[in-house]
Amino acid sequence: MNGQTHPETVDWPNRYYHIDQILDRPGPRTDSEFMAGDAVKDFLRNDCKILCIGAGGLGCEILANLALSGFKDVHVIDMDTIDISNLNRQFLFRPADVGRPKAIVAAEYVMKRVPGVKVTPYFGKIQDKDESYYMQFNIIICGLDSVEARRWINATLYQMADAENPESIKPLIDGGTEGFKGQARVIIPDVTSCYECSLDMLNKPVTFPICTIANTPRLPEHCIEWASVLEWPRIHKDKKLDTDNPDHIGWLYNIASARAKEFSIEGVTWSLTQGVVKNIIPAIASTNAIVAASCCNEAFKIATTSAPYLDNYFMVIGTDGVYSYTFEYERRPDCPVCGGESRNVDVNREWTLERFIESLTERQDFQIKKPSLSTSTPTVAGKTRLYFQAPPQFELETRPNLEKKLVDLVSEGGEISVTSTSLPFNLTLRIHYV
């Protein structure tokens, strides 16, 4: 297909018969602004521009649903290429597509199967695009498996939003799955809670103590962690472990298997090795289908105002039967994205700067990795840089501060600005000593 469109295709009679049943007349719960008839159908099919972020398990389902629901101007972003392990649930891909970019293949397949729909792919990261790119869309749907990417797009859309310019407020529909569990939510900047508000709901990443994996492994995961965390750097020195490289995964699998045999531990497999080092969460096709359907249903309602959109959180659990529930996730007053104010933090007077940094990385509601700290308020030491991870000269210059007490660096009520590669915004903390 090479990305070509079908301008010559004309909709045949009754192509959207079932959808038109919704758009031709108002229903009992229809929004008061809903204008039934040709105008809303024309907007949906000709004017509405929608972005799908992710073309994996959720993204494939979302793209197909959007195309079949009448959205004809769809864009998709994904930075991954197709792996053979994707084929059991990412149904837009075939064995011949392995190694090709997901976004491009998904776009080609949808346009081939659904005439008249234009799908514009981008093979790369969402961070490659600026605000002007996201401003062109009416709705954005996330089918991501990355917390960092979700936080970035959430913060970006909130930074774009201007109350005096309604066109700048872009609805974000976020879907996520974990095994038989899934969720969908509607995020409207300056109206609903944002993704950052619910960060402390996420499961904490599983970590294993170094002493356990080095000396007394008991689980196959311990052996795999030992191979990746301790043996890989010992053997390969400065060579970076590429978790997408089959040769690297194969090396870890062999080393972990030998370690497991030594301690009479069973269960080390190739898939488990890949799952541990890449932190892979099992994906279930049926869960993807349910959550994608919910996301696209919300997109359809927002685009057409034919029914009230979700307010604002939907969850489904399929472990024992099927259970679903909706509720309003309230805004967090001290949310660093939508709260608009600096965050008050209690700090032990005896803590060193290093201990304070550790406390930040341990907090579930921040999810910060390798933070750099500075302050714009007058400090006891009279310096603005507290500790910088990079560049090297700044790290060397600020390293002595790690051993100093924070109370000797920042005054009571002083503000600290925290930046990190995992943080898509500057986090401002107001210090209170206890």
Short mmCIF file of C-alpha atoms in Angstrom, two decimals:
data_model
loop_
_atom_site.label_atom_id
_atom_site.label_comp_id
_atom_site.label_asym_id
_atom_site.label_seq_id
_atom_site.Cartn_x
_atom_site.Cartn_y
_atom_site.Cartn_z
CA MET A 1 0.00 0.00 0.00
CA ASN A 2 2.94 2.36 0.77
CA GLY A 3 0.64 4.71 2.67
CA GLN A 4 -1.60 5.73 -0.28
CA THR A 5 -5.21 6.76 0.31
CA HIS A 6 -8.42 6.01 -1.59
CA PRO A 7 -9.76 9.40 -2.72
CA GLU A 8 -11.77 7.71 -5.45
CA THR A 9 -13.76 5.60 -3.00
CA VAL A 10 -17.36 6.72 -2.49
CA ASP A 11 -19.40 5.50 0.47
CA TRP A 12 -21.98 2.99 -0.68
CA PRO A 13 -25.62 3.19 0.45
CA ASN A 14 -26.23 2.08 4.06
CA ARG A 15 -22.53 1.66 4.73
CA TYR A 16 -22.98 3.24 8.16
CA TYR A 17 -26.60 2.16 8.69
CA HIS A 18 -26.14 1.03 12.30
CA ILE A 19 -24.12 4.11 13.28
CA ASP A 20 -26.65 6.39 11.59
CA GLN A 21 -29.33 5.00 13.90
CA ILE A 22 -27.52 6.89 16.67
CA LEU A 23 -26.75 10.05 14.70
CA ASP A 24 -30.06 10.57 12.90
CA ARG A 25 -32.11 11.23 16.04
CA PRO A 26 -31.50 12.19 19.68
CA GLY A 27 -31.83 9.65 22.46
CA PRO A 28 -33.09 9.93 26.06
CA ARG A 29 -29.61 10.81 27.41
CA THR A 30 -28.35 12.82 24.44
CA ASP A 31 -26.41 16.00 25.16
CA SER A 32 -28.44 19.19 24.70
CA GLU A 33 -25.87 20.40 22.14
CA PHE A 34 -26.37 17.35 19.94
CA MET A 35 -27.59 18.26 16.43
CA ALA A 36 -28.83 15.09 14.75
CA GLY A 37 -28.52 14.64 11.02
CA ASP A 38 -26.05 15.22 8.23
CA ALA A 39 -23.91 17.84 10.01
CA VAL A 40 -22.71 15.55 12.78
CA LYS A 41 -22.13 12.70 10.33
CA ASP A 42 -20.12 15.00 8.08
CA PHE A 43 -17.96 16.15 11.00
CA LEU A 44 -17.29 12.58 12.13
CA ARG A 45 -16.35 11.31 8.68
CA ASN A 46 -14.70 14.31 7.07
CA ASP A 47 -13.53 16.83 9.65
CA CYS A 48 -12.69 15.00 12.86
CA LYS A 49 -9.00 14.22 13.15
CA ILE A 50 -8.03 11.64 15.78
CA LEU A 51 -4.66 10.38 17.03
CA CYS A 52 -3.97 6.88 18.31
CA ILE A 53 -0.76 6.61 20.34
CA GLY A 54 0.48 3.02 20.23
CA ALA A 55 -0.04 0.30 17.64
CA GLY A 56 0.42 -2.74 19.87
CA GLY A 57 -2.17 -4.99 21.48
CA LEU A 58 -4.54 -2.13 22.35
CA GLY A 59 -3.59 0.06 19.41
CA CYS A 60 -4.44 -2.55 16.77
CA GLU A 61 -7.93 -2.96 18.23
CA ILE A 62 -8.40 0.80 18.58
CA LEU A 63 -7.38 1.51 14.98
CA ALA A 64 -9.77 -1.09 13.59
CA ASN A 65 -12.63 0.15 15.77
CA LEU A 66 -12.09 3.77 14.79
CA ALA A 67 -12.04 2.94 11.08
CA LEU A 68 -15.22 0.88 11.31
CA SER A 69 -16.98 3.53 13.43
CA GLY A 70 -16.72 6.17 10.72
CA PHE A 71 -13.55 8.08 11.67
CA LYS A 72 -11.77 8.64 8.36
CA ASP A 73 -8.79 10.80 9.31
CA VAL A 74 -6.76 8.74 11.75
CA HIS A 75 -3.11 9.20 12.75
CA VAL A 76 -1.00 6.66 14.64
CA ILE A 77 2.35 6.91 16.45
CA ASP A 78 4.48 3.96 17.58
CA MET A 79 8.22 3.62 18.12
CA ASP A 80 8.38 -0.21 18.02
CA THR A 81 8.93 -2.77 15.31
CA ILE A 82 6.99 -6.00 15.01
CA ASP A 83 8.28 -9.02 16.92
CA ILE A 84 7.12 -12.58 16.30
CA SER A 85 5.73 -12.70 19.86
CA ASN A 86 3.26 -9.94 18.92
CA LEU A 87 1.40 -12.05 16.38
CA ASN A 88 -0.83 -13.91 18.84
CA ARG A 89 -2.81 -10.79 19.75
CA GLN A 90 -1.82 -7.86 17.50
CA PHE A 91 -4.01 -9.02 14.67
CA LEU A 92 -3.07 -6.37 12.09
CA PHE A 93 0.34 -8.03 11.67
CA ARG A 94 1.47 -11.16 9.82
CA PRO A 95 4.71 -13.23 9.94
CA ALA A 96 6.00 -11.41 6.86
CA ASP A 97 5.76 -8.12 8.77
CA VAL A 98 8.23 -9.10 11.51
CA GLY A 99 10.92 -6.43 11.80
CA ARG A 100 8.85 -3.67 10.19
CA PRO A 101 7.52 -0.59 12.08
CA LYS A 102 4.18 -1.27 13.79
CA ALA A 103 2.69 2.13 12.93
CA ILE A 104 3.38 1.80 9.21
CA VAL A 105 2.14 -1.79 8.90
CA ALA A 106 -0.99 -1.08 10.96
CA ALA A 107 -1.82 1.95 8.80
CA GLU A 108 -1.37 -0.03 5.58
CA TYR A 109 -3.53 -2.90 6.80
CA VAL A 110 -6.42 -0.74 8.02
CA MET A 111 -6.50 1.29 4.79
CA LYS A 112 -6.48 -1.91 2.77
CA ARG A 113 -9.38 -3.46 4.67
CA VAL A 114 -11.52 -0.34 5.22
CA PRO A 115 -11.82 1.66 1.98
CA GLY A 116 -11.98 5.43 2.28
CA VAL A 117 -10.15 5.64 5.60
CA LYS A 118 -6.84 7.52 5.68
CA VAL A 119 -4.40 6.39 8.38
CA THR A 120 -1.23 8.48 8.68
CA PRO A 121 1.59 6.67 10.52
CA TYR A 122 4.60 8.02 12.35
CA PHE A 123 7.40 5.63 13.31
CA GLY A 124 9.03 7.24 16.32
CA LYS A 125 8.49 8.63 19.80
CA ILE A 126 5.67 10.91 20.90
CA GLN A 127 8.37 13.20 22.32
CA ASP A 128 9.59 13.82 18.75
CA LYS A 129 6.50 15.95 18.11
CA ASP A 130 5.86 19.42 19.49
CA GLU A 131 2.68 21.11 20.71
CA SER A 132 1.73 22.32 17.24
CA TYR A 133 1.50 18.71 16.10
CA TYR A 134 -0.88 17.70 18.89
CA MET A 135 -2.93 20.88 18.46
CA GLN A 136 -4.28 19.64 15.11
CA PHE A 137 -6.23 16.73 16.64
CA ASN A 138 -9.75 16.76 18.03
CA ILE A 139 -9.24 13.69 20.24
CA ILE A 140 -6.22 11.67 21.37
CA ILE A 141 -6.41 8.01 22.41
CA CYS A 142 -3.58 6.24 24.25
CA GLY A 143 -3.01 2.52 23.90
CA LEU A 144 0.37 2.61 25.64
CA ASP A 145 2.25 0.19 27.88
CA SER A 146 4.57 2.89 29.26
CA VAL A 147 3.86 4.98 32.35
CA GLU A 148 6.52 7.52 31.33
CA ALA A 149 4.91 8.06 27.91
CA ARG A 150 1.47 8.48 29.49
CA ARG A 151 2.81 11.04 31.94
CA TRP A 152 4.48 12.93 29.10
CA ILE A 153 1.41 13.22 26.87
CA ASN A 154 -0.78 14.04 29.88
CA ALA A 155 1.52 16.90 30.97
CA THR A 156 1.91 18.13 27.39
CA LEU A 157 -1.84 18.38 26.81
CA TYR A 158 -2.32 20.20 30.12
CA GLN A 159 0.43 22.68 29.22
CA MET A 160 -1.30 23.30 25.88
CA ALA A 161 -4.72 23.94 27.41
CA ASP A 162 -5.86 27.56 27.54
CA ALA A 163 -9.26 28.23 29.12
CA GLU A 164 -9.79 31.19 26.78
CA ASN A 165 -9.20 29.03 23.72
CA PRO A 166 -11.50 25.97 23.72
CA GLU A 167 -9.70 24.61 20.64
CA SER A 168 -6.57 24.10 22.75
CA ILE A 169 -8.31 21.68 25.13
CA LYS A 170 -7.74 18.19 23.75
CA PRO A 171 -9.65 15.24 25.30
CA LEU A 172 -7.32 12.38 26.20
CA ILE A 173 -8.75 8.85 26.37
CA ASP A 174 -6.37 6.46 28.09
CA GLY A 175 -6.65 2.68 27.95
CA GLY A 176 -4.56 0.10 29.73
CA THR A 177 -4.57 -3.65 30.33
CA GLU A 178 -2.78 -6.04 32.65
CA GLY A 179 -3.68 -9.65 32.08
CA PHE A 180 -7.43 -10.01 32.67
CA LYS A 181 -7.70 -6.51 34.16
CA GLY A 182 -8.22 -3.33 32.20
CA GLN A 183 -9.17 0.30 32.51
CA ALA A 184 -10.28 3.18 30.34
CA ARG A 185 -10.57 6.79 31.39
CA VAL A 186 -11.49 10.16 29.95
CA ILE A 187 -9.20 13.07 30.79
CA ILE A 188 -10.30 16.59 29.88
CA PRO A 189 -7.64 19.21 30.73
CA ASP A 190 -8.86 21.67 33.39
CA VAL A 191 -12.13 19.73 33.74
CA THR A 192 -11.36 16.25 35.10
CA SER A 193 -8.54 14.73 37.11
CA CYS A 194 -5.40 14.01 35.09
CA TYR A 195 -3.24 10.92 34.75
CA GLU A 196 -0.74 12.24 37.28
CA CYS A 197 -3.49 12.43 39.93
CA SER A 198 -3.76 8.63 39.99
CA LEU A 199 -0.07 7.76 39.84
CA ASP A 200 -0.06 6.23 43.32
CA MET A 201 -2.63 3.64 42.14
CA LEU A 202 -0.03 1.90 39.98
CA ASN A 203 1.62 -1.30 41.10
CA LYS A 204 5.14 -0.76 42.32
CA PRO A 205 7.74 -2.39 40.04
CA VAL A 206 8.98 -5.71 41.36
CA THR A 207 12.58 -5.53 42.59
CA PHE A 208 14.80 -8.15 44.21
CA PRO A 209 17.42 -7.46 46.90
CA ILE A 210 20.97 -7.70 45.53
CA CYS A 211 22.05 -9.84 48.50
CA THR A 212 19.35 -12.41 47.69
CA ILE A 213 20.08 -12.73 43.97
CA ALA A 214 23.84 -12.81 44.64
CA ASN A 215 23.95 -15.33 47.48
CA THR A 216 20.70 -17.23 48.10
CA PRO A 217 18.49 -17.33 44.99
CA ARG A 218 15.17 -19.12 45.55
CA LEU A 219 13.17 -18.24 42.43
CA PRO A 220 13.87 -18.48 38.69
CA GLU A 221 13.47 -14.67 38.62
CA HIS A 222 16.39 -14.38 41.04
CA CYS A 223 18.62 -16.27 38.62
CA ILE A 224 17.56 -14.09 35.69
CA GLU A 225 18.14 -10.88 37.67
CA TRP A 226 21.55 -12.19 38.71
CA ALA A 227 22.45 -12.80 35.08
CA SER A 228 21.30 -9.36 33.91
CA VAL A 229 22.27 -7.15 36.86
CA LEU A 230 25.52 -8.78 38.02
CA GLU A 231 26.93 -11.12 35.37
CA TRP A 232 26.25 -9.07 32.24
CA PRO A 233 28.28 -6.01 33.41
CA ARG A 234 31.01 -8.28 34.83
CA ILE A 235 31.49 -10.16 31.57
CA HIS A 236 30.62 -7.50 29.01
CA LYS A 237 31.99 -4.46 30.89
CA ASP A 238 30.62 -1.28 29.30
CA LYS A 239 28.56 -3.03 26.62
CA LYS A 240 24.92 -2.05 27.12
CA LEU A 241 22.33 -4.79 27.48
CA ASP A 242 19.76 -4.54 24.66
CA THR A 243 16.57 -6.21 25.86
CA ASP A 244 15.24 -6.27 22.27
CA ASN A 245 18.27 -8.19 20.98
CA PRO A 246 17.56 -11.98 20.79
CA ASP A 247 21.28 -12.74 21.17
CA HIS A 248 21.44 -10.79 24.42
CA ILE A 249 18.28 -12.46 25.75
CA GLY A 250 19.71 -15.84 24.72
CA TRP A 251 22.92 -15.17 26.63
CA LEU A 252 20.96 -14.22 29.76
CA TYR A 253 18.77 -17.31 29.40
CA ASN A 254 21.76 -19.64 29.21
CA ILE A 255 23.55 -18.01 32.16
CA ALA A 256 20.36 -17.95 34.27
CA SER A 257 19.63 -21.60 33.43
CA ALA A 258 23.10 -22.65 34.59
CA ARG A 259 22.64 -20.65 37.79
CA ALA A 260 19.24 -22.24 38.40
CA LYS A 261 20.64 -25.73 37.88
CA GLU A 262 23.37 -25.01 40.41
CA PHE A 263 20.78 -24.17 43.08
CA SER A 264 18.21 -26.81 41.96
CA ILE A 265 15.71 -24.18 40.85
CA GLU A 266 13.24 -24.95 38.06
CA GLY A 267 11.27 -22.63 35.82
CA VAL A 268 13.81 -20.55 33.90
CA THR A 269 12.43 -20.20 30.37
CA TRP A 270 13.12 -17.96 27.41
CA SER A 271 9.78 -16.13 27.81
CA LEU A 272 10.30 -15.64 31.56
CA THR A 273 13.80 -14.30 30.92
CA GLN A 274 12.42 -11.80 28.43
CA GLY A 275 9.57 -10.93 30.77
CA VAL A 276 11.83 -10.23 33.75
CA VAL A 277 14.41 -8.07 31.97
CA LYS A 278 11.78 -6.14 29.96
CA ASN A 279 9.22 -6.05 32.79
CA ILE A 280 6.64 -7.54 30.43
CA ILE A 281 3.06 -7.81 31.68
CA PRO A 282 1.03 -10.67 30.15
CA ALA A 283 -1.40 -9.45 27.49
CA ILE A 284 -4.80 -11.06 26.94
CA ALA A 285 -6.50 -10.47 23.58
CA SER A 286 -10.02 -10.40 25.03
CA THR A 287 -9.06 -7.74 27.59
CA ASN A 288 -7.51 -5.64 24.84
CA ALA A 289 -10.73 -5.93 22.81
CA ILE A 290 -12.96 -4.83 25.72
CA VAL A 291 -10.79 -1.85 26.71
CA ALA A 292 -10.26 -0.74 23.10
CA ALA A 293 -14.03 -0.87 22.53
CA SER A 294 -14.58 1.29 25.61
CA CYS A 295 -11.96 3.82 24.46
CA CYS A 296 -13.45 4.09 20.97
CA ASN A 297 -16.97 4.33 22.37
CA GLU A 298 -15.86 7.35 24.40
CA ALA A 299 -14.17 8.89 21.35
CA PHE A 300 -17.38 8.46 19.34
CA LYS A 301 -19.47 10.08 22.10
CA ILE A 302 -17.10 13.04 22.46
CA ALA A 303 -16.85 13.58 18.69
CA THR A 304 -20.61 13.47 18.12
CA THR A 305 -22.06 14.56 21.53
CA SER A 306 -24.58 11.78 20.94
CA ALA A 307 -24.31 10.60 24.56
CA PRO A 308 -22.60 11.72 27.79
CA TYR A 309 -18.94 10.74 27.95
CA LEU A 310 -17.50 8.69 30.79
CA ASP A 311 -17.06 10.56 34.08
CA ASN A 312 -14.33 9.49 34.24
CA TYR A 313 -12.93 6.02 35.05
CA PHE A 314 -14.00 2.56 33.84
CA MET A 315 -12.45 -0.68 35.01
CA VAL A 316 -13.01 -4.31 34.08
CA ILE A 317 -11.76 -7.41 35.89
CA GLY A 318 -12.05 -10.81 34.23
CA THR A 319 -10.10 -13.04 36.62
CA ASP A 320 -13.22 -14.59 38.24
CA GLY A 321 -16.15 -14.05 35.90
CA VAL A 322 -16.49 -10.55 34.46
CA TYR A 323 -16.85 -7.51 36.69
CA SER A 324 -16.91 -3.87 35.60
CA TYR A 325 -17.27 -0.64 37.49
CA THR A 326 -17.23 3.11 36.79
CA PHE A 327 -16.46 5.96 39.16
CA GLU A 328 -15.24 9.54 39.19
CA TYR A 329 -11.57 9.82 40.02
CA GLU A 330 -11.31 13.19 41.72
CA ARG A 331 -8.61 15.74 41.09
CA ARG A 332 -5.77 15.78 43.58
CA PRO A 333 -5.38 19.32 44.96
CA ASP A 334 -1.60 18.99 45.14
CA CYS A 335 -1.17 17.33 41.74
CA PRO A 336 1.95 18.82 40.11
CA VAL A 337 0.27 18.81 36.67
CA CYS A 338 -3.32 19.95 37.19
CA GLY A 339 -3.10 21.26 40.77
CA GLY A 340 -1.05 24.27 39.71
CA GLU A 341 0.77 24.74 43.01
CA SER A 342 4.02 23.60 44.57
CA ARG A 343 3.90 20.46 46.68
CA ASN A 344 4.53 20.63 50.44
CA VAL A 345 6.97 17.96 51.63
CA ASP A 346 7.89 17.07 55.20
CA VAL A 347 11.60 16.36 55.65
CA ASN A 348 13.43 14.99 58.67
CA ARG A 349 15.90 17.58 59.95
CA GLU A 350 18.59 14.91 60.17
CA TRP A 351 18.32 13.83 56.53
CA THR A 352 21.22 14.43 54.22
CA LEU A 353 20.58 15.54 50.66
CA GLU A 354 21.36 11.97 49.53
CA ARG A 355 18.71 10.54 51.90
CA PHE A 356 16.21 13.11 50.67
CA ILE A 357 16.86 12.10 47.05
CA GLU A 358 16.37 8.45 48.01
CA SER A 359 13.03 9.33 49.60
CA LEU A 360 11.90 10.96 46.35
CA THR A 361 12.75 7.88 44.28
CA GLU A 362 10.90 5.66 46.77
CA ARG A 363 7.65 7.62 46.59
CA GLN A 364 4.94 5.95 44.52
CA ASP A 365 3.17 9.23 43.79
CA PHE A 366 6.29 10.77 42.18
CA GLN A 367 7.87 7.82 40.31
CA ILE A 368 11.17 9.63 39.78
CA LYS A 369 14.41 8.10 38.52
CA LYS A 370 17.80 9.79 38.94
CA PRO A 371 16.52 13.27 39.84
CA SER A 372 18.49 16.51 39.63
CA LEU A 373 17.71 19.19 42.22
CA SER A 374 18.07 22.94 42.24
CA THR A 375 16.50 25.83 44.10
CA SER A 376 15.52 29.33 43.08
CA THR A 377 15.01 30.48 46.68
CA PRO A 378 17.92 31.71 48.81
CA THR A 379 19.69 28.78 50.41
CA VAL A 380 21.69 28.61 53.60
CA ALA A 381 24.72 27.70 51.49
CA GLY A 382 23.94 30.43 48.95
CA LYS A 383 23.88 28.05 45.96
CA THR A 384 21.14 27.20 43.46
CA ARG A 385 22.46 23.82 42.25
CA LEU A 386 21.91 21.18 44.91
CA TYR A 387 22.72 18.02 42.94
CA PHE A 388 22.78 17.43 39.17
CA GLN A 389 23.00 13.96 37.61
CA ALA A 390 24.45 15.45 34.42
CA PRO A 391 26.50 16.83 32.74
CA PRO A 392 29.60 15.27 34.38
CA GLN A 393 31.12 18.59 35.44
CA PHE A 394 27.92 19.56 37.27
CA GLU A 395 27.67 16.12 38.91
CA LEU A 396 31.27 16.44 40.12
CA GLU A 397 30.69 19.99 41.34
CA THR A 398 27.52 19.16 43.30
CA ARG A 399 28.52 15.71 44.61
CA PRO A 400 29.85 17.04 47.96
CA ASN A 401 26.34 18.30 48.77
CA LEU A 402 25.05 14.71 49.01
CA GLU A 403 26.67 14.26 52.41
CA LYS A 404 25.35 17.57 53.79
CA LYS A 405 22.12 17.89 55.73
CA LEU A 406 19.31 19.34 53.65
CA VAL A 407 18.55 21.82 56.44
CA ASP A 408 22.04 23.25 55.89
CA LEU A 409 21.34 23.74 52.18
CA VAL A 410 17.72 24.89 51.98
CA SER A 411 15.90 27.09 54.46
CA GLU A 412 12.50 26.29 56.00
CA GLY A 413 9.82 27.00 53.39
CA GLY A 414 12.35 27.03 50.59
CA GLU A 415 11.40 25.50 47.23
CA ILE A 416 13.30 22.79 45.39
CA SER A 417 12.88 22.21 41.65
CA VAL A 418 13.18 18.53 40.66
CA THR A 419 13.91 17.42 37.10
CA SER A 420 14.36 13.90 35.75
CA THR A 421 14.30 12.05 32.46
CA SER A 422 11.29 10.13 33.82
CA LEU A 423 9.49 13.36 34.77
CA PRO A 424 7.81 15.24 31.89
CA PHE A 425 7.59 18.48 33.90
CA ASN A 426 9.44 20.38 36.61
CA LEU A 427 8.29 19.28 40.06
CA THR A 428 8.38 22.07 42.65
CA LEU A 429 8.59 21.03 46.31
CA ARG A 430 8.19 23.36 49.29
CA ILE A 431 10.29 22.06 52.19
CA HIS A 432 8.97 21.81 55.73
CA TYR A 433 11.31 20.38 58.37
CA VAL A 434 10.00 18.04 61.08
#
